[in-house]
XYZ file of C-alpha atoms in Angstrom:
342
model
C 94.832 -71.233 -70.605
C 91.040 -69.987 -69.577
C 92.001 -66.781 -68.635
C 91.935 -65.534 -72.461
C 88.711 -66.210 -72.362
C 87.691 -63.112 -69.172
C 87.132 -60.172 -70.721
C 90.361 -57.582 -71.175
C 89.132 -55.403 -68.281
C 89.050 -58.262 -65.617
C 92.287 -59.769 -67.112
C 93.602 -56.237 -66.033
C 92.357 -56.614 -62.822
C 93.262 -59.904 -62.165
C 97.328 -58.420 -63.121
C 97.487 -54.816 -62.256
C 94.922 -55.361 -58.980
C 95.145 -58.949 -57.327
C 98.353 -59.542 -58.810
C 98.152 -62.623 -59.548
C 100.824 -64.497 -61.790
C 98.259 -67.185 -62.910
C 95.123 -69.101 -61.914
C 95.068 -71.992 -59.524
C 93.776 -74.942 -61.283
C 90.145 -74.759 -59.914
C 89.427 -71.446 -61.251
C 91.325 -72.366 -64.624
C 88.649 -75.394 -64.703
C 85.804 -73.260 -63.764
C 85.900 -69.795 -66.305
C 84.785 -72.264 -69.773
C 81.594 -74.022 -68.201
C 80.836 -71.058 -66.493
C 81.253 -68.582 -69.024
C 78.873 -71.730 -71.271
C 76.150 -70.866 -68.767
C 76.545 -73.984 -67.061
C 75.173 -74.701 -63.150
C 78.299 -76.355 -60.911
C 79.702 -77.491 -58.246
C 82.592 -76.492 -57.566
C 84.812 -78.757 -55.127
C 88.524 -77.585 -53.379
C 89.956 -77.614 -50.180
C 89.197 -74.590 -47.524
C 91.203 -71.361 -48.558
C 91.883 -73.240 -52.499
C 90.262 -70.867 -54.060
C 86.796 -71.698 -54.621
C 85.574 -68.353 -54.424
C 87.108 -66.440 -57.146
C 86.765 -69.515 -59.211
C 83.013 -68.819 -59.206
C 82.911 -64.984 -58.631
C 85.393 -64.535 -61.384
C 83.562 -65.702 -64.710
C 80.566 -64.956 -63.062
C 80.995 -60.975 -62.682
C 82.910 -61.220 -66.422
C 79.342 -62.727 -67.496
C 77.599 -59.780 -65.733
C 80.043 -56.969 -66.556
C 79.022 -58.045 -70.849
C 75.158 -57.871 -70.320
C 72.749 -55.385 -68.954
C 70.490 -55.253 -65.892
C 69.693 -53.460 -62.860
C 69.370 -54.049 -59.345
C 70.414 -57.585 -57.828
C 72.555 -59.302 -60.577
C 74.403 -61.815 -58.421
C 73.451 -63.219 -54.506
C 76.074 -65.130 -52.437
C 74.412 -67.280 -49.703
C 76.230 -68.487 -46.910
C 74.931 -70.298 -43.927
C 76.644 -69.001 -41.566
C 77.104 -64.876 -40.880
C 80.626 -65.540 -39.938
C 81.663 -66.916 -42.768
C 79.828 -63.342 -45.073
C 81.816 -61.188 -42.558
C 84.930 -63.207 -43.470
C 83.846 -63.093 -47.259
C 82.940 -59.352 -47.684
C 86.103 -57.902 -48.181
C 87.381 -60.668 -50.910
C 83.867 -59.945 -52.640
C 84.377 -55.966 -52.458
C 87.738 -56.492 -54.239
C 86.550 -58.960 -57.319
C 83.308 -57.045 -57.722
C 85.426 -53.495 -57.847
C 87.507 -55.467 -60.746
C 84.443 -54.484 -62.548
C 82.926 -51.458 -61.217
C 80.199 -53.500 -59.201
C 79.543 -53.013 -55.110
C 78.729 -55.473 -52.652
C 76.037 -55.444 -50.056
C 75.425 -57.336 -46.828
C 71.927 -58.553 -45.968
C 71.866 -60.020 -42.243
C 70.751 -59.497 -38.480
C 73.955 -58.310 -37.880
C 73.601 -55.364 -40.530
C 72.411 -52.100 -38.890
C 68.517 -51.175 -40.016
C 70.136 -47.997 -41.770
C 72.032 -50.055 -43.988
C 69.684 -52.320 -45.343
C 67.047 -49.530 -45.590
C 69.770 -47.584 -47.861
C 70.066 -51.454 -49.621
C 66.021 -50.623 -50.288
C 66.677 -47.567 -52.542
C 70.425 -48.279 -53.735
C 70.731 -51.658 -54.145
C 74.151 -53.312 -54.782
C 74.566 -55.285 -58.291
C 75.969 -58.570 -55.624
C 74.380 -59.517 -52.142
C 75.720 -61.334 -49.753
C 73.213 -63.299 -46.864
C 72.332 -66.175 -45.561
C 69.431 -68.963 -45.817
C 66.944 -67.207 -43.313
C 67.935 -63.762 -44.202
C 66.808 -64.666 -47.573
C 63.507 -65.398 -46.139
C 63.207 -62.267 -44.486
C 63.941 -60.265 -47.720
C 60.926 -62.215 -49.450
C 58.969 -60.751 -46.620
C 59.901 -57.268 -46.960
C 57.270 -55.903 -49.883
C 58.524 -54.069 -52.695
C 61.734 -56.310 -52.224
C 60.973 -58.741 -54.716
C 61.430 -56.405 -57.742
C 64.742 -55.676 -57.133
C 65.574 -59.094 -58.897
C 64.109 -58.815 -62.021
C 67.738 -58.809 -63.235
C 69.183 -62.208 -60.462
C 71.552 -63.652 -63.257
C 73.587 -65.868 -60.338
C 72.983 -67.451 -57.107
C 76.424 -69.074 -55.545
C 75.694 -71.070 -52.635
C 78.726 -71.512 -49.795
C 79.502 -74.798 -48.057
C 76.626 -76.360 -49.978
C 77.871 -79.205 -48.209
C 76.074 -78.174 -44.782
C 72.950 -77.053 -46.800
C 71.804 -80.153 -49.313
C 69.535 -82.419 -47.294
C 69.092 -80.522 -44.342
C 65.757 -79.277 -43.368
C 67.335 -75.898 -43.446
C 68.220 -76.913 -47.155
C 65.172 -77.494 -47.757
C 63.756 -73.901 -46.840
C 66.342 -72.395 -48.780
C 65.548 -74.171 -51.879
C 61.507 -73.158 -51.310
C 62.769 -69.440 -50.813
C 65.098 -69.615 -53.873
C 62.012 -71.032 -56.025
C 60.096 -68.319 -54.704
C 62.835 -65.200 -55.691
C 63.577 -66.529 -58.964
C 60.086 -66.129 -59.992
C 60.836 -62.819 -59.985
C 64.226 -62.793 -62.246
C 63.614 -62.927 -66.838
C 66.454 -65.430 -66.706
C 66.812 -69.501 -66.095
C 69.329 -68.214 -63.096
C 72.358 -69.851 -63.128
C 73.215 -71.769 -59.777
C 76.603 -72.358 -58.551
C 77.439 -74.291 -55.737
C 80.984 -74.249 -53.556
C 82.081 -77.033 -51.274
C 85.272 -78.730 -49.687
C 85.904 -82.202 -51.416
C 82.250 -84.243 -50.839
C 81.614 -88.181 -52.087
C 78.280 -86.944 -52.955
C 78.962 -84.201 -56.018
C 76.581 -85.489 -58.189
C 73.755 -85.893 -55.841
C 74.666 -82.266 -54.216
C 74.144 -80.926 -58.176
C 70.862 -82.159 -58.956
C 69.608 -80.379 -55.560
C 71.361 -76.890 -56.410
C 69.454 -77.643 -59.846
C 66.034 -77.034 -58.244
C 64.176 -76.061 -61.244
C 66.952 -74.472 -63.594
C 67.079 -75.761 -67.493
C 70.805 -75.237 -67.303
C 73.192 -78.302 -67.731
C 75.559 -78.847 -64.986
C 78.658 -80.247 -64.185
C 81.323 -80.823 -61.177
C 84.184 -79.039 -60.589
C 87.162 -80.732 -58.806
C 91.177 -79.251 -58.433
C 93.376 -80.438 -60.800
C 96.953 -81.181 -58.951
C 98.371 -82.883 -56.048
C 96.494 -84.016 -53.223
C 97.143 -82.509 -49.863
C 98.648 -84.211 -47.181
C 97.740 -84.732 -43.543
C 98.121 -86.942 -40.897
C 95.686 -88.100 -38.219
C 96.599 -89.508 -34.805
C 93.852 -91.622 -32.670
C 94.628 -91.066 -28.887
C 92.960 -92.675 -25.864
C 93.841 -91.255 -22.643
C 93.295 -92.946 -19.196
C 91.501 -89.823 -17.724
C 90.274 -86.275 -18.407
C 93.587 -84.722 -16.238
C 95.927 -86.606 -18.785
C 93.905 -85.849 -22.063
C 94.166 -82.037 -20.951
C 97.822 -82.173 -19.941
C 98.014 -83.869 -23.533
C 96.161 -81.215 -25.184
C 98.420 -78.370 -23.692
C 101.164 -79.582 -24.756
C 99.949 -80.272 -28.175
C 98.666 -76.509 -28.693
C 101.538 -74.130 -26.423
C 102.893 -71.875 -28.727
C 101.092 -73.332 -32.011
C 97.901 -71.927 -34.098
C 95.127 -74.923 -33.148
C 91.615 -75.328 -33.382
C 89.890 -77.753 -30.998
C 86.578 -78.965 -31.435
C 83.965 -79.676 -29.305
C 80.278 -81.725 -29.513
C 78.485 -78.902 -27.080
C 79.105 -75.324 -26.159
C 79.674 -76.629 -22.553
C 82.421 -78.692 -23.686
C 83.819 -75.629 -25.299
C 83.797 -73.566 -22.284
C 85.278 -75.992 -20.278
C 88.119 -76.636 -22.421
C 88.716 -72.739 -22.587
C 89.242 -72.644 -19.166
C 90.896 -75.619 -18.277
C 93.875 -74.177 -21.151
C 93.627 -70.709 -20.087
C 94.920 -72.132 -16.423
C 97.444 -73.961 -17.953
C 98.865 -70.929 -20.615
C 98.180 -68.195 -18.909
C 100.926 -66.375 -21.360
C 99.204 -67.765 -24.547
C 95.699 -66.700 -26.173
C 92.838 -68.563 -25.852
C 88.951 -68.184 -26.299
C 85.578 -70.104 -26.845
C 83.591 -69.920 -29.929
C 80.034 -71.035 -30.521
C 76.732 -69.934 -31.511
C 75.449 -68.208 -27.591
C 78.377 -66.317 -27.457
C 77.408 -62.415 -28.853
C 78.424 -61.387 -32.333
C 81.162 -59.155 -31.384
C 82.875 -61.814 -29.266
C 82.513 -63.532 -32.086
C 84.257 -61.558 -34.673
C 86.888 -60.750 -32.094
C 87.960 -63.713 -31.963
C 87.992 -64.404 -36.241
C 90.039 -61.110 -36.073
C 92.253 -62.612 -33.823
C 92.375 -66.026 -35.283
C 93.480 -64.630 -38.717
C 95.911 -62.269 -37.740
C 97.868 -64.174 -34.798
C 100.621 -66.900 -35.239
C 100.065 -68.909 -31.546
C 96.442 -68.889 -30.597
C 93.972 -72.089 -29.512
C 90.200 -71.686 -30.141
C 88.009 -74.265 -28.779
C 85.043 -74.717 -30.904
C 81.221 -76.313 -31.708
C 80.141 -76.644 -35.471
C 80.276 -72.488 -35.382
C 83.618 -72.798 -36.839
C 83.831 -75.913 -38.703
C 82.830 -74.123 -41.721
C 85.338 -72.363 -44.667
C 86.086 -69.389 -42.669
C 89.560 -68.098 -43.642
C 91.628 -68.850 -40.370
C 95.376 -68.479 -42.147
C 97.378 -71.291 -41.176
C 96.798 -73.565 -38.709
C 99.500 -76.348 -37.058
C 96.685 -78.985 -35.925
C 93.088 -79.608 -35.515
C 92.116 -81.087 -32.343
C 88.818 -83.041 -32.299
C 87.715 -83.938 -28.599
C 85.321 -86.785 -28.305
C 83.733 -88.606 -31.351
C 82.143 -86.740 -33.896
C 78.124 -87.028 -34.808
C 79.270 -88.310 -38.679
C 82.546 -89.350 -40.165
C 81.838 -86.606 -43.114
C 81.405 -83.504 -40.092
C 85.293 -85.205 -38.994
C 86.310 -84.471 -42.328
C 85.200 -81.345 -42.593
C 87.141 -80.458 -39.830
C 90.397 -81.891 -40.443
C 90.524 -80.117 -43.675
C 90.419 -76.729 -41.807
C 94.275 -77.707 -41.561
C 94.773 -77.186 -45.389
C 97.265 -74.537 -46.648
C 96.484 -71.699 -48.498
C 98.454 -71.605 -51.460
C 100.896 -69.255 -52.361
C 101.170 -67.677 -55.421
């Protein structure tokens, strides 16, 4: 199996910390061309381990050579998902002595001016923060070392004119790095792998490959309603979410609200909130919190959630009204997946 192949010390870690009886297949898959220096994209379902299958035999990498300063940076495109990503980060990098920094608008000034003169071997931000740290001078230098970039839900990224800023700004940083920087990309199950590679490429010498789960596929089931009015889709939708774990999502933040309400009326005894971009960051994160730890809750979404943020399990995902693509209605439904258990 490829976990011979990690170094003894983050074998250790991997028993005597995380406790882990084995691999899942995608990080089994991912440790040889990773470990080869390969770029990849990595594909699995939300919560199937796609993160430590990219962190792992990337810190094991870092851990054998030498360097200073910013060794590996984790891009997300959405701050939700870095809050929701910190913690899992913290505990892999530790595996190996390494800390973990956050670099976003949500970070207090204090923190990232301590980042300035004590800089964290991994950093975690997003597309635009990235574009602020180019700004800052003096900033660059602290990536003469960059060895990795991992890119989250490169999915939402590749072909987007946000994308396409990121890729300028990563261009830009690696300048700065003495290696070809190897890229590695993370995204739920895409038909366009191959194309999504060669744009995580961007300039890198590297070969590259794609990653997919080895196992059996998971199963869902989708029902198509039609209701005869709004008052029977809603008395519909309460009943489908009392007492249950659900996400439902919505095409505007209006809709959101709306929906919010219209439940809260109707389960007054039963949790429910909004989510979407307007709403202030620590509404926000109280409702994550409250997402992951609860076992009967209904949030009523936009796109701010649709992303690989770690809700636990969910019983159903509720889209209202037609999606803008058929891929974004994928993306969605597989928010229902499982986590695994070891």
């Amino acid at each position: 199996m490829a976990l011979h192949l990690l170094s003894p010390r983050l074998r250790a870690g991997i028993a005597d910390t995380l406790r882990w009886p084995a691999l899942r297949p995608i990080q089994a898959a991912s440790i040889p061309p990773i470990l080869a220096g390969e770029n990849a994209v990595i594909l699995a379902p939300t919560a199937g381990g796609k993160t430590e299958a990219a962190l792992l035999p990337a810190l094991d990498v870092l851990s054998r050579e030498d360097g200073t300063g910013v060794r590996l940076l984790y891009i997300s495109p959405l701050i939700a998902l870095l809050n929701d990503q910190e913690f899992r980060l913290q505990r892999l990098s530790a595996l190996v002595g390494m800390q973990v920094c956050k670099w976003h608008s949500g970070v207090p000034a204090s923190e990232r001016r301590r980042f300035r003169t004590e800089p964290s071997e991994v950093l975690l931000t997003t597309p635009e923060s990235l574009e602020g740290i180019l700004l800052k001078g003096g900033l660059a230098a602290l990536f003469a070392d960059l060895r990795f970039v991992v890119l989250d839900e490169i999915h939402a990224l590749a072909g987007t004119d946000r994308g396409d800023h990121l890729s300028s700004a990563l261009e830009r940083l690696i300048r700065f790095s003495r290696h070809d920087v190897q890229r590695l990309g993370l995204s739920a199950t895409v038909s366009n792998p191959t194309e999504l590679g060669a744009w995580l490429r961007g300039s890198s010498q590297r070969p590259g490959r794609v990653i997919r789960p080895v196992g059996p596929a998971t199963v869902r089931t989708a029902h198509l309603l039609e209701m005869p009015s709004m008052t029977a889709a809603l008395r519909d939708l309460t009943r489908r979410v009392v007492c249950r774990k659900t996400l439902v999502f919505t095409e505007s933040r209006a809709g959101a609200e709306q929906i919010a309400q219209a439940l809260s009326q109707s389960l007054p005894d039963q949790p429910v909130a909004p989510y979407h971009a307007a709403l202030d960051q620590d509404t926000r994160m109280l409702t994550e919190q409250q997402l992951q730890q609860r076992d009967t809750m209904t949030v009523c979404a936009t796109s701010a959630l649709e992303l690989g943020l770690d809700v636990g399990n969910l019983d159903e995902v509720v889209q209202w009204r037609p999606t803008s693509s058929v891929s974004v209605l994928l993306q969605r439904w597989g928010r229902t997946g499982r986590r695994g258990q070891f």
